[in-house]
Amino acid sequence: MIIEPTYTGKQYWLTTVISGLLLSVLLSFTYIIFYERLYVESSYLFSIIYLIPFVWFSITTAIFKSRFVWKEFTFGKAFLMSFICGVIASILFSSVIFILYAYLGMESRIALYENGRRMRELFSPLATATSMLIINIILSLVYSLIIAIFARKKN
């Protein structure tokens, strides 16, 4: 008798949550390192922060498929895995950014270039964290759609 193992709900959600937590840690460390060490006025290195989730979702889905999926892996399951991972990471990453700016003394670099009151409001800790949350959730949606197209597996 040949047993074809496949994933359980517990494996699926545990992989998704752990992946989201690890992604938020990776994004936070990357952001801090880039901000403190490599910041210049027109740096393109910060775009890496927006590409890290795409690579991370791809790796997570590929590892999950190769380790736990022997039967069918639907588009919906692949999409949900990547998207929930992205939402978890986005919420935690935005919280870290808010804490860094509001309580730990990381100063907004916009003060170096603009002294206007309106610009300071637009780059307040809450506004910065909220914009990062919205941007990362939208990117997670797009990345999840792309990854789910390639990750699905039919019998």
Short mmCIF file of C-alpha atoms in Angstrom, two decimals:
data_model
loop_
_atom_site.label_atom_id
_atom_site.label_comp_id
_atom_site.label_asym_id
_atom_site.label_seq_id
_atom_site.Cartn_x
_atom_site.Cartn_y
_atom_site.Cartn_z
CA MET A 1 0.00 0.00 0.00
CA ILE A 2 1.46 3.33 -1.10
CA ILE A 3 0.65 6.25 1.14
CA GLU A 4 0.87 9.66 -0.46
CA PRO A 5 1.38 12.13 2.34
CA THR A 6 0.10 15.64 1.99
CA TYR A 7 -0.01 18.64 4.25
CA THR A 8 -2.31 19.18 7.20
CA GLY A 9 -3.98 22.40 8.22
CA LYS A 10 -1.60 22.70 11.14
CA GLN A 11 1.47 22.47 8.89
CA TYR A 12 -0.03 24.99 6.48
CA TRP A 13 -0.85 27.65 9.08
CA LEU A 14 2.30 27.09 11.12
CA THR A 15 4.41 27.57 7.99
CA THR A 16 2.47 30.70 7.08
CA VAL A 17 2.71 32.32 10.51
CA ILE A 18 6.37 31.47 11.09
CA SER A 19 7.25 32.70 7.61
CA GLY A 20 5.42 35.98 8.26
CA LEU A 21 7.23 36.48 11.57
CA LEU A 22 10.64 35.76 10.06
CA LEU A 23 9.94 38.04 7.11
CA SER A 24 9.06 40.92 9.43
CA VAL A 25 12.34 40.41 11.32
CA LEU A 26 14.28 40.35 8.04
CA LEU A 27 12.53 43.49 6.77
CA SER A 28 13.12 45.32 10.05
CA PHE A 29 16.83 44.53 10.17
CA THR A 30 17.25 45.40 6.50
CA TYR A 31 15.45 48.71 6.98
CA ILE A 32 17.52 49.64 10.03
CA ILE A 33 20.81 48.72 8.37
CA PHE A 34 19.99 50.60 5.17
CA TYR A 35 18.69 53.61 7.06
CA GLU A 36 21.61 53.91 9.47
CA ARG A 37 24.51 52.87 7.24
CA LEU A 38 23.60 53.47 3.61
CA TYR A 39 21.22 56.42 3.59
CA VAL A 40 21.74 59.02 0.89
CA GLU A 41 19.27 61.50 -0.52
CA SER A 42 18.43 59.53 -3.66
CA SER A 43 19.24 55.95 -2.80
CA TYR A 44 17.83 53.10 -4.82
CA LEU A 45 18.84 50.53 -2.21
CA PHE A 46 15.57 51.04 -0.35
CA SER A 47 13.77 49.41 -3.27
CA ILE A 48 15.28 46.13 -2.07
CA ILE A 49 12.94 46.35 0.92
CA TYR A 50 10.02 46.08 -1.49
CA LEU A 51 11.52 43.10 -3.36
CA ILE A 52 12.45 41.02 -0.30
CA PRO A 53 8.84 39.86 0.28
CA PHE A 54 8.54 38.58 -3.30
CA VAL A 55 11.67 36.46 -2.91
CA TRP A 56 10.61 35.35 0.57
CA PHE A 57 7.11 34.28 -0.57
CA SER A 58 8.63 32.34 -3.44
CA ILE A 59 11.05 30.52 -1.17
CA THR A 60 8.37 29.78 1.43
CA THR A 61 5.96 28.39 -1.13
CA ALA A 62 8.65 26.33 -2.84
CA ILE A 63 9.86 24.82 0.43
CA PHE A 64 6.31 24.10 1.55
CA LYS A 65 5.47 22.46 -1.78
CA SER A 66 8.58 20.32 -1.84
CA ARG A 67 8.29 19.27 1.78
CA PHE A 68 4.57 18.81 2.42
CA VAL A 69 2.62 18.72 -0.86
CA TRP A 70 2.43 15.46 -2.82
CA LYS A 71 -1.06 15.79 -4.18
CA GLU A 72 -2.87 18.93 -5.20
CA PHE A 73 -1.94 22.47 -4.18
CA THR A 74 -4.61 24.85 -5.40
CA PHE A 75 -4.25 28.43 -6.55
CA GLY A 76 -6.33 29.58 -3.56
CA LYS A 77 -4.14 27.82 -1.00
CA ALA A 78 -0.93 29.13 -2.58
CA PHE A 79 -2.37 32.65 -2.75
CA LEU A 80 -3.66 32.56 0.82
CA MET A 81 -0.34 31.30 2.16
CA SER A 82 1.64 34.12 0.55
CA PHE A 83 -0.92 36.82 1.30
CA ILE A 84 -1.41 35.98 4.99
CA CYS A 85 2.37 35.76 5.39
CA GLY A 86 2.61 39.22 3.83
CA VAL A 87 -0.12 40.70 6.01
CA ILE A 88 1.52 39.40 9.19
CA ALA A 89 4.90 40.72 8.09
CA SER A 90 3.41 44.08 7.05
CA ILE A 91 1.69 44.64 10.39
CA LEU A 92 4.77 43.74 12.41
CA PHE A 93 7.15 45.68 10.16
CA SER A 94 4.96 48.79 10.34
CA SER A 95 4.81 48.45 14.13
CA VAL A 96 8.60 48.29 14.28
CA ILE A 97 8.89 51.39 12.10
CA PHE A 98 6.44 53.27 14.30
CA ILE A 99 8.31 52.29 17.47
CA LEU A 100 11.66 53.24 15.92
CA TYR A 101 10.49 56.69 14.90
CA ALA A 102 8.19 57.49 17.82
CA TYR A 103 9.98 56.04 20.83
CA LEU A 104 13.54 54.99 20.03
CA GLY A 105 14.76 58.25 18.59
CA MET A 106 15.23 57.42 14.92
CA GLU A 107 14.77 60.78 13.28
CA SER A 108 13.04 61.36 10.00
CA ARG A 109 15.58 62.37 7.40
CA ILE A 110 13.03 64.67 5.76
CA ALA A 111 14.03 67.28 8.35
CA LEU A 112 17.38 67.52 6.59
CA TYR A 113 15.78 68.67 3.35
CA GLU A 114 12.51 70.36 4.24
CA ASN A 115 11.64 72.36 7.32
CA GLY A 116 7.98 72.90 6.52
CA ARG A 117 5.32 71.94 9.05
CA ARG A 118 3.24 70.12 6.44
CA MET A 119 6.19 67.94 5.42
CA ARG A 120 6.84 67.01 9.05
CA GLU A 121 3.18 65.98 9.40
CA LEU A 122 3.37 63.86 6.26
CA PHE A 123 6.45 62.11 7.59
CA SER A 124 5.32 61.69 11.19
CA PRO A 125 5.90 58.26 12.76
CA LEU A 126 2.24 57.31 12.40
CA ALA A 127 2.04 58.47 8.78
CA THR A 128 5.27 56.67 7.87
CA ALA A 129 4.18 53.42 9.52
CA THR A 130 0.70 53.60 7.97
CA SER A 131 2.07 54.23 4.49
CA MET A 132 4.49 51.29 4.84
CA LEU A 133 1.59 49.10 5.99
CA ILE A 134 -0.58 50.03 3.02
CA ILE A 135 2.26 49.73 0.50
CA ASN A 136 3.35 46.33 1.82
CA ILE A 137 -0.20 44.93 1.88
CA ILE A 138 -0.80 46.03 -1.72
CA LEU A 139 2.55 44.55 -2.77
CA SER A 140 1.73 41.34 -0.90
CA LEU A 141 -1.51 41.08 -2.84
CA VAL A 142 0.25 41.49 -6.19
CA TYR A 143 3.15 39.20 -5.27
CA SER A 144 0.77 36.54 -3.95
CA LEU A 145 -1.17 36.52 -7.20
CA ILE A 146 2.01 36.06 -9.22
CA ILE A 147 3.40 33.35 -6.97
CA ALA A 148 0.11 31.46 -6.77
CA ILE A 149 -0.01 31.18 -10.56
CA PHE A 150 3.30 29.34 -10.58
CA ALA A 151 2.92 27.48 -7.29
CA ARG A 152 -0.30 25.62 -7.94
CA LYS A 153 -0.03 21.91 -8.48
CA LYS A 154 -2.66 19.74 -10.06
CA ASN A 155 -2.96 15.96 -10.05
#
